[in-house]
Amino acid sequence: MMVEYVHAIDEGEYERWPTFFTEDAVYQVTGRDNHARGWVAGMMLCDNRDMMLDRIYTLRQVNLWEPHTYRHVIGPTQILALDATGVVTAQTNYLCVRTMHDGEQKLFSTGRYLDRIVFEADVPRFRERLVISDSNRIDTLLVIPI
Amino acid sequence: MARTPGVRPLDQLIRWPEADLARVPLHIYNDPEIYAWEQARVFRGPTWSFLALECEIPKPNDYCLTKVGDTPVIVLRTAEGAVHALVNRCTHKGSVLCYDSRGENKRSFVCPYHAWTFDQSGELKGIAFEKGVGGLGGMPEGFDKTKHALTRLRVETIEGMVFGTFSNQTPPLEQYLGAPMVAHIRRTIRGRTMQIIGRYNHIMPSNWKLYIENSRDTHHPSLLHAFFATFKLNRLSAEGGIRHDARNWHHLVFAKRHTDQGHEEYSPGKLRTMKADFGLNDPSLIAQWMEFDDNITNALQSIYPGFVLQQILNSIGTRQIIPRGTDECELVWTVVAFEEDTPEQRAIRIKQSNLVGPHGYVSMEDGAIGGFVQQGIKGDRDKQAVVEMGGSTADGQPTRASETSVRGFYKAYRETMGI
Ligand code: FES
Ligand SMILES: [Fe+2]
């Protein structure tokens, strides 16, 4: 699931992105400092799957951006907790490089995923995926989810 | 203002094309010598720059770091509760005194290099080994510590926002802002207690002025940002306008989304940004409550040189521009809620933070578009931008189909630069 998620994004299959989440899932990108200070209005905050569909539709049809892609490298997943209802809390380090249409490559973001995962008919899905970027800086724009 | 060392006089660097404000020479966006003049005359000139929110330094002896142009600045609350701002440069050899972006219980500032110590007003209080060792070395007899204080900015606050200026020629803050600007700041904050809910440090691949122009460019929102146009959030066919101060330095642009009567230009197929078939799966994103009696749903208030107070629906926040050389700048977005908000109102503000910032539905293009201009002008430094929509003056206008606010920026720019 961890690997499939980043492949879907890195290969530009953005329509698959919402399918990794439960209907009521929360997805949010935030900076380490924002997170530490309890500042809850991170970047790209979706509090249900419909909002994720909207993000992808706007990425394809509405917002204007210079073409670019990501390449994620993820570390091993560490299970932090497993509660009685079957919710798994886990974290995974990531590194995300952005390649622009002209070939320029830049380290776009590095940080960790902090996840709460549930099983829906044996399929693991994110109920919450918090992307905690080590930097609070974003270069130019954030349109493709990390 | 003295000439900046190593930099040619301004009249050799810039010749403004016309007496009026409708043309801007393109080389001002990538000339390092002009950049150096801007540091001296704009950022350290007779202008007020936004420094921080008071809620970032709530307790006595709190501090945080910021920048005014290139200059690093410490903003602090003294033991007595006053707000001070000091240049973060030790007067010995120039090291920064603070290198952690915020802190508390800071009653004095000890330089990490050779331990010179300064108080909260910037006075030099102590020099390590001032008397030398065993009667040898140390500072000379007549060394006058009072002549080596930190540079201190004048500071004033309005509605929880801290501003600072380097120049003693700058008029008091409220006079500098002018009555219409003061009124709108008070209308937006209304004495409520700010709580930061998010901060975005947005790196933009363009000269700082290109972002400021963009924030003042009142006719681009529905043309560049398809999201605005499609949801009729900020179209030129809604009631709105532009207000300014007496000098035309600062501008407020506003719109009332519920008054949108439509316009032929927005009919399907005419503009890239009108996506007739697009509806949100989750429309709660743009559900807003009417927070203000004036029914304004979108207001951007640009204070010269580099500050914006924003209301996008119910997303309230500040934007502070920090130049990073000629070709890059950082826009610091801070979005806030108020202690007085109901939980529902707070939730709406949090949700609507999707509209702004580097990821914002109605703002992400602004990060890219300045870069497009910066790329486009590289080979044509002798050409000019045309800023003629709505005439060639910088006064207020009852329409947003106008570039008057951009001209206002260049009026202020030319006056402060002396060109
Ligand atoms: S540079 Fe600050 S004490 Fe020497
Ligand atoms: Fe914009």
XYZ file of C-alpha atoms and ligand atoms in Angstrom:
570
model
C 0.000 0.000 0.000
C 2.799 2.406 0.909
C 4.607 1.558 -2.295
C 1.500 1.572 -4.453
C 0.540 4.980 -3.151
C 3.791 6.632 -4.197
C 3.843 4.816 -7.525
C 0.349 6.023 -8.362
C 1.481 9.605 -7.752
C 4.898 9.301 -9.359
C 3.455 7.751 -12.510
C 0.875 10.497 -12.820
C -2.113 8.258 -12.052
C -3.624 10.951 -9.890
C -7.167 9.588 -10.185
C -6.005 6.607 -8.129
C -4.901 8.813 -5.265
C -8.324 9.130 -3.520
C -8.833 5.378 -3.701
C -6.174 4.840 -1.047
C -8.384 6.590 1.501
C -11.590 5.808 3.370
C -14.637 7.938 2.617
C -14.214 10.027 5.773
C -10.432 10.187 5.634
C -8.320 13.211 6.443
C -5.337 14.092 4.265
C -3.112 16.979 5.114
C 0.292 18.320 4.205
C 1.941 20.381 6.885
C 5.353 21.618 7.963
C 7.189 20.188 10.929
C 7.119 23.549 12.695
C 3.389 24.087 12.049
C 2.724 20.600 13.363
C 4.836 21.128 16.474
C 3.038 24.374 17.268
C -0.394 22.841 16.868
C -1.238 25.042 13.894
C -3.917 22.960 12.292
C -4.492 24.757 8.999
C -1.854 22.951 7.012
C -1.594 22.858 3.273
C -3.952 20.897 1.108
C -6.337 19.812 3.807
C -8.994 17.303 2.760
C -11.365 16.050 5.423
C -13.253 13.609 3.217
C -12.752 11.751 -0.062
C -14.922 14.175 -2.025
C -12.425 16.914 -1.289
C -9.693 14.664 -2.649
C -11.665 14.131 -5.844
C -11.989 17.917 -6.091
C -8.229 18.335 -5.678
C -7.590 15.922 -8.525
C -10.239 17.415 -10.787
C -8.863 20.914 -10.256
C -5.304 19.677 -10.774
C -6.369 18.267 -14.150
C -8.852 20.890 -15.298
C -8.841 24.086 -13.313
C -5.480 25.052 -11.879
C -2.664 26.210 -14.110
C 0.873 24.963 -13.480
C 4.106 24.199 -15.252
C 4.191 20.474 -15.966
C 6.204 18.496 -13.449
C 6.284 15.088 -11.791
C 7.422 13.684 -8.466
C 9.623 10.765 -7.547
C 9.193 9.513 -3.996
C 11.625 7.345 -2.112
C 10.152 5.883 1.062
C 11.777 4.224 4.029
C 10.557 1.215 5.994
C 7.222 1.640 7.758
C 7.288 1.659 11.513
C 4.141 0.475 13.290
C 3.545 2.740 16.257
C 0.317 1.323 17.633
C -2.504 -1.090 16.968
C -5.712 -0.344 18.815
C -8.579 -2.666 19.793
C -10.731 -1.553 16.835
C -8.005 -2.530 14.387
C -6.670 0.936 13.608
C -2.967 0.865 12.848
C -0.865 3.923 13.529
C 2.328 3.981 11.506
C 5.000 6.289 10.215
C 7.149 6.225 7.112
C 9.943 8.554 6.034
C 9.825 9.939 2.499
C 11.881 11.973 0.126
C 10.212 13.615 -2.849
C 12.129 14.992 -5.837
C 10.365 17.202 -8.366
C 11.289 17.090 -12.050
C 10.132 19.998 -14.198
C 9.175 19.663 -17.865
C 12.539 21.161 -18.874
C 14.451 18.563 -16.859
C 15.292 20.627 -13.780
C 15.330 18.428 -10.699
C 15.012 19.665 -7.164
C 14.468 18.164 -3.748
C 10.874 19.251 -3.262
C 10.095 17.867 0.172
C 11.381 15.412 2.707
C 9.651 14.340 5.885
C 7.422 11.616 7.224
C 3.973 10.217 6.712
C 2.034 9.774 9.916
C -0.825 7.406 9.124
C -3.865 5.816 10.663
C -4.773 2.789 8.620
C -7.933 0.674 8.713
C -8.957 -2.437 6.816
C -12.104 -2.242 4.688
C -12.989 -5.759 3.541
C -9.356 -6.732 3.968
C -8.138 -3.767 1.902
C -5.940 -1.381 3.870
C -6.941 2.257 3.545
C -5.786 5.484 5.095
C -8.239 6.958 7.532
C -5.723 9.690 8.087
C -2.546 10.580 6.269
C -0.567 13.469 7.672
C 2.362 14.499 5.509
C 4.775 16.291 7.812
C 7.363 17.999 5.667
C 10.579 18.811 7.488
C 10.537 22.273 5.947
C 7.779 24.813 6.073
C 8.880 26.094 2.687
C 7.206 25.217 -0.570
C 8.888 26.135 -3.821
C 6.525 27.829 -6.311
C 3.400 25.758 -5.700
C 1.942 22.562 -4.323
C -0.612 21.086 -6.691
C 0.199 17.351 -6.796
C -0.380 15.632 -3.453
C 2.749 14.317 -1.760
C 19.824 58.888 2.066
C 23.492 58.276 1.388
C 24.615 56.444 -1.678
C 24.999 52.686 -1.232
C 28.729 51.872 -1.465
C 29.827 50.148 -4.651
C 26.599 50.874 -6.421
C 26.190 53.418 -9.197
C 23.930 56.420 -8.643
C 20.298 55.694 -9.373
C 19.928 58.147 -12.212
C 22.554 56.145 -14.102
C 20.654 52.947 -13.428
C 17.012 53.727 -14.112
C 15.418 56.043 -16.561
C 11.676 55.793 -16.101
C 10.142 55.739 -19.573
C 7.407 58.324 -19.131
C 6.278 60.924 -16.701
C 3.054 59.027 -16.060
C 2.705 55.681 -14.337
C 1.549 53.538 -17.239
C 4.947 52.043 -18.136
C 7.415 50.069 -16.014
C 10.989 49.397 -17.219
C 11.617 45.649 -17.173
C 15.213 45.752 -15.970
C 14.105 46.795 -12.473
C 13.200 43.140 -11.900
C 16.696 41.710 -12.326
C 19.271 44.414 -11.672
C 21.426 43.794 -8.561
C 22.352 47.473 -8.228
C 18.711 48.546 -8.221
C 18.077 45.808 -5.679
C 20.750 47.355 -3.429
C 19.087 50.764 -3.740
C 15.727 49.237 -2.828
C 17.186 47.892 0.393
C 18.303 51.372 1.377
C 15.470 53.481 0.092
C 12.397 51.268 0.182
C 12.945 48.866 3.066
C 15.075 51.162 5.208
C 13.408 54.300 3.894
C 10.350 56.214 5.097
C 8.076 53.167 5.046
C 6.447 50.884 7.593
C 7.109 47.178 7.186
C 5.062 44.433 8.777
C 7.178 42.575 11.353
C 5.040 40.045 13.198
C 1.742 39.435 14.928
C 1.600 40.375 18.579
C 0.279 36.904 19.371
C 3.657 35.489 18.306
C 5.254 37.169 21.331
C 2.425 36.990 23.877
C 4.472 37.008 27.104
C 7.110 39.393 28.448
C 10.609 38.381 27.272
C 9.316 36.447 24.219
C 10.996 37.106 20.896
C 10.713 36.041 17.278
C 12.803 36.698 14.180
C 11.742 38.384 10.983
C 13.234 40.369 8.119
C 12.801 43.831 6.694
C 14.083 43.505 3.168
C 17.424 41.721 3.562
C 17.921 42.911 7.131
C 17.371 40.346 9.910
C 15.306 41.768 12.763
C 14.470 40.594 16.296
C 10.949 41.442 17.462
C 10.601 41.161 21.223
C 8.346 41.923 24.136
C 10.214 43.594 26.977
C 9.927 42.626 30.616
C 7.517 45.580 30.928
C 5.384 44.381 28.006
C 6.418 46.860 25.286
C 7.202 45.654 21.766
C 10.712 46.448 20.495
C 12.469 45.647 17.229
C 16.254 45.435 16.911
C 18.509 44.637 13.999
C 19.846 41.138 14.545
C 23.467 42.146 13.963
C 26.056 42.337 16.694
C 27.877 45.663 16.625
C 31.210 43.929 17.231
C 31.795 41.980 14.051
C 28.313 41.498 12.726
C 27.204 38.041 13.793
C 23.507 37.483 14.285
C 22.642 37.493 17.985
C 19.708 35.102 17.699
C 19.746 32.155 15.365
C 16.655 30.331 16.615
C 13.498 31.654 15.000
C 11.755 32.214 18.324
C 12.253 31.929 22.044
C 11.125 32.937 25.507
C 12.617 34.270 28.752
C 15.064 36.309 26.734
C 16.012 39.255 28.927
C 19.265 40.001 27.167
C 20.977 39.046 23.947
C 24.435 37.539 24.193
C 26.347 37.262 20.948
C 27.428 33.692 20.200
C 30.795 34.855 18.813
C 32.584 36.871 21.544
C 29.779 37.277 24.055
C 28.955 40.959 23.788
C 25.697 41.439 25.677
C 22.797 43.695 24.721
C 19.601 44.520 26.587
C 16.042 44.553 25.249
C 16.461 48.114 24.010
C 19.621 47.201 22.122
C 22.043 48.902 24.527
C 25.469 47.296 24.789
C 25.712 46.210 28.428
C 28.734 43.981 28.584
C 31.897 43.011 26.746
C 33.665 39.808 27.746
C 37.208 40.544 28.940
C 36.534 44.250 28.634
C 39.369 44.897 31.098
C 41.604 42.258 29.530
C 43.490 39.607 31.492
C 45.901 40.482 34.280
C 45.891 44.125 33.298
C 46.810 43.339 29.679
C 44.679 43.638 26.567
C 41.006 44.455 26.814
C 39.175 47.400 25.339
C 40.873 50.799 25.365
C 40.115 53.185 28.216
C 37.893 55.514 26.234
C 35.739 52.903 24.507
C 32.187 54.165 24.788
C 29.672 51.341 24.969
C 26.752 53.716 24.463
C 27.957 54.318 20.893
C 27.657 50.639 20.021
C 24.008 49.863 20.604
C 22.054 47.676 18.200
C 20.118 49.500 15.499
C 16.624 49.917 16.823
C 13.539 50.308 14.669
C 10.591 52.480 15.543
C 7.681 50.194 16.276
C 3.912 50.692 16.237
C 1.082 48.222 16.363
C -2.409 48.207 14.968
C -5.014 45.532 15.708
C -2.426 43.015 16.893
C -0.078 43.588 13.946
C 3.424 44.927 14.575
C 5.044 47.300 12.096
C 8.538 48.763 12.148
C 10.464 51.469 10.352
C 14.148 52.413 10.132
C 13.572 56.038 9.240
C 12.673 58.853 11.605
C 11.097 60.592 8.619
C 8.293 58.030 8.417
C 5.023 59.550 9.621
C 3.234 57.791 12.518
C 1.728 54.484 11.403
C -1.912 55.571 11.230
C -0.997 58.700 9.332
C 1.181 56.642 6.975
C -1.700 54.245 6.324
C -4.321 56.943 5.911
C -7.872 56.911 7.231
C -9.454 54.562 4.641
C -6.754 51.913 5.234
C -6.971 52.206 9.009
C -10.745 51.873 8.800
C -10.516 48.685 6.759
C -7.889 47.116 9.030
C -10.152 47.812 12.011
C -13.157 46.470 10.109
C -11.317 43.222 9.322
C -9.854 42.473 12.753
C -12.476 44.302 14.844
C -10.488 44.102 18.041
C -10.721 40.338 18.107
C -7.909 38.226 19.531
C -5.872 36.556 16.824
C -4.725 32.972 16.996
C -2.408 31.689 14.317
C -3.763 28.532 12.679
C -1.161 28.097 9.944
C 1.904 29.505 8.271
C 3.200 28.873 4.759
C 6.638 29.953 3.617
C 6.121 30.284 -0.080
C 9.267 30.579 -2.201
C 8.535 32.361 -5.456
C 10.851 32.310 -8.453
C 10.484 36.014 -9.140
C 11.535 39.455 -8.057
C 9.631 40.621 -4.978
C 7.931 43.431 -6.898
C 6.304 40.975 -9.272
C 4.457 39.353 -6.403
C 3.397 42.684 -4.951
C 2.132 43.757 -8.364
C 0.236 40.515 -8.626
C -1.459 41.024 -5.265
C -2.485 44.501 -6.444
C -3.491 43.361 -9.894
C -7.229 43.611 -9.530
C -8.209 42.327 -12.932
C -6.221 39.080 -12.954
C -8.126 36.931 -10.409
C -10.892 35.748 -12.681
C -8.548 35.584 -15.689
C -5.682 33.612 -14.146
C -7.473 31.695 -11.410
C -10.109 29.461 -12.968
C -11.393 28.579 -9.524
C -12.429 32.162 -8.820
C -14.190 32.542 -12.148
C -15.960 29.213 -12.216
C -17.493 29.605 -8.777
C -18.272 33.265 -9.314
C -16.232 34.029 -6.216
C -14.406 37.021 -7.584
C -15.472 38.060 -11.057
C -15.289 41.558 -12.420
C -19.051 41.451 -12.884
C -19.629 41.402 -9.119
C -19.952 44.656 -7.234
C -16.610 45.800 -5.968
C -14.041 48.517 -6.166
C -10.723 49.968 -5.217
C -9.996 52.318 -2.325
C -6.749 54.043 -1.535
C -5.049 56.466 0.807
C -4.474 60.128 -0.053
C -1.006 59.465 -1.544
C -2.217 56.433 -3.550
C 0.461 54.279 -1.932
C -1.830 51.671 -0.390
C -4.816 50.060 -2.041
C -7.772 48.002 -0.992
C -9.575 45.931 -3.584
C -12.834 44.258 -2.694
C -15.678 42.272 -4.194
C -19.115 41.108 -3.115
C -19.632 37.690 -4.628
C -23.406 37.681 -4.082
C -23.911 40.679 -6.342
C -22.456 39.030 -9.448
C -24.699 39.895 -12.413
C -22.564 38.136 -15.013
C -20.933 39.591 -18.096
C -20.714 38.588 -21.727
C -16.950 37.957 -21.353
C -17.690 35.152 -18.917
C -20.017 33.258 -21.234
C -19.017 29.624 -21.873
C -16.085 29.107 -24.215
C -14.731 32.649 -24.093
C -12.255 32.490 -21.218
C -9.948 29.631 -20.269
C -10.885 30.179 -16.658
C -14.660 29.653 -17.012
C -15.241 25.929 -16.559
C -18.970 25.643 -16.987
C -19.168 21.948 -16.178
C -17.223 21.978 -12.952
C -19.019 21.522 -9.667
C -17.334 20.683 -6.383
C -18.001 17.261 -4.902
C -17.659 18.954 -1.560
C -19.119 22.452 -1.893
C -18.696 23.090 1.838
C -15.262 24.426 0.929
C -16.755 27.650 -0.369
C -19.654 27.922 2.057
C -19.006 31.063 4.046
C -20.813 32.968 6.721
C -21.292 36.682 6.241
C -18.733 37.917 8.679
C -18.945 41.599 7.807
C -21.880 44.008 7.557
C -20.515 45.473 4.337
C -21.159 42.148 2.531
C -17.630 42.139 1.158
C -16.596 38.545 0.503
C -13.138 39.126 -0.889
C -10.764 41.909 0.114
C -7.054 42.351 -0.373
C -5.445 45.299 1.298
C -1.930 46.106 0.068
C 0.207 48.296 2.295
C 3.356 49.682 0.687
C 5.922 48.279 0.419
C 5.390 44.589 1.114
C 2.360 43.757 3.228
C -1.069 42.369 2.415
C -4.033 41.842 4.732
C -6.284 39.244 3.219
C -9.916 38.240 3.456
C -10.808 35.459 1.030
C -14.331 34.439 2.057
C -13.651 33.700 5.753
C -9.948 33.077 5.406
C -8.243 35.966 7.195
C -4.504 36.312 7.101
C -1.384 38.331 6.533
C 1.173 38.121 3.757
C 4.665 39.491 4.178
C 7.129 39.700 1.299
C 10.805 39.029 1.928
C 13.090 39.595 -1.059
C 15.789 36.975 -1.665
C 17.976 38.569 -4.315
C 16.748 39.871 -7.649
C 15.179 36.631 -8.900
C 13.536 35.106 -5.846
C 11.375 36.095 -2.918
C 9.614 34.490 0.007
C 6.016 35.185 0.799
C 5.155 34.430 4.407
C 1.458 33.602 4.697
C -0.043 33.517 8.170
C -3.667 32.451 8.472
C -5.551 33.233 11.641
C -8.692 32.463 13.582
C -10.008 34.489 16.504
C -10.524 33.491 20.086
C -14.072 34.825 19.671
C -14.906 32.370 16.845
C -17.430 29.595 17.408
C -16.049 26.080 16.747
C -18.007 26.045 13.465
C -16.514 29.336 12.351
C -13.040 28.143 13.211
C -13.625 24.955 11.209
C -14.673 27.020 8.180
C -11.531 29.110 8.399
C -9.391 25.983 8.613
C -11.133 24.460 5.609
C -10.861 27.648 3.580
C -7.111 27.700 4.107
C -7.271 25.438 1.039
C -7.960 28.586 -0.956
C -4.734 30.402 -0.091
C -1.008 29.723 0.177
C 1.271 27.799 -2.190
C -1.403 25.096 -2.383
C -4.328 27.503 -2.595
C -7.030 26.973 -5.193
C -7.036 30.699 -5.900
C -3.397 31.497 -5.220
C -1.120 28.696 -6.396
C -0.921 30.239 -9.875
C 0.495 33.419 -8.366
C 3.659 31.544 -7.348
C 4.162 30.407 -10.921
C 3.093 33.513 -12.798
C 5.786 35.798 -11.362
C 8.286 33.144 -12.464
C 6.776 33.190 -15.957
C 7.341 36.944 -16.123
C 10.855 36.614 -14.709
C 11.657 34.042 -17.429
C 9.959 36.062 -20.150
C 11.799 39.320 -19.572
C 15.352 37.924 -19.351
C 16.414 38.848 -22.887
C 14.567 42.157 -23.067
C 15.863 44.324 -20.281
C 15.347 47.467 -22.348
C 11.599 46.878 -22.836
C 8.700 48.078 -20.730
C 5.570 46.645 -19.165
C 2.268 48.278 -20.136
C 0.135 49.185 -17.126
C -2.589 51.200 -18.750
C -5.858 49.490 -17.948
C -8.137 52.050 -16.342
C -5.940 54.984 -17.419
C -2.559 56.160 -16.246
C -3.275 57.519 -12.770
C -3.296 55.726 -9.423
C -6.523 56.946 -7.856
C -9.388 54.849 -6.532
C -11.869 53.455 -9.033
C -15.332 51.966 -8.798
C -14.221 49.060 -10.997
C -11.599 46.378 -10.709
C -11.072 46.247 -14.486
C -8.153 48.522 -13.850
C -4.456 48.499 -13.007
C -4.662 51.583 -10.833
C -3.361 49.770 -7.769
C -0.242 48.578 -9.621
C 0.346 52.160 -10.727
C -0.078 53.179 -7.088
C 2.724 50.807 -6.151
C 5.014 52.419 -8.725
C 4.021 55.877 -7.610
C 5.133 54.978 -4.091
C 8.201 53.167 -5.451
C 9.350 56.156 -7.482
C 8.724 58.531 -4.603
C 10.691 56.439 -2.123
C 13.476 55.609 -4.582
C 13.643 59.247 -5.691
C 13.366 58.515 -9.411
S 30.591 39.357 16.709
Fe 29.343 39.611 18.401
S 30.664 39.571 20.066
Fe 31.975 39.393 18.365
Fe -3.760 35.955 -7.880
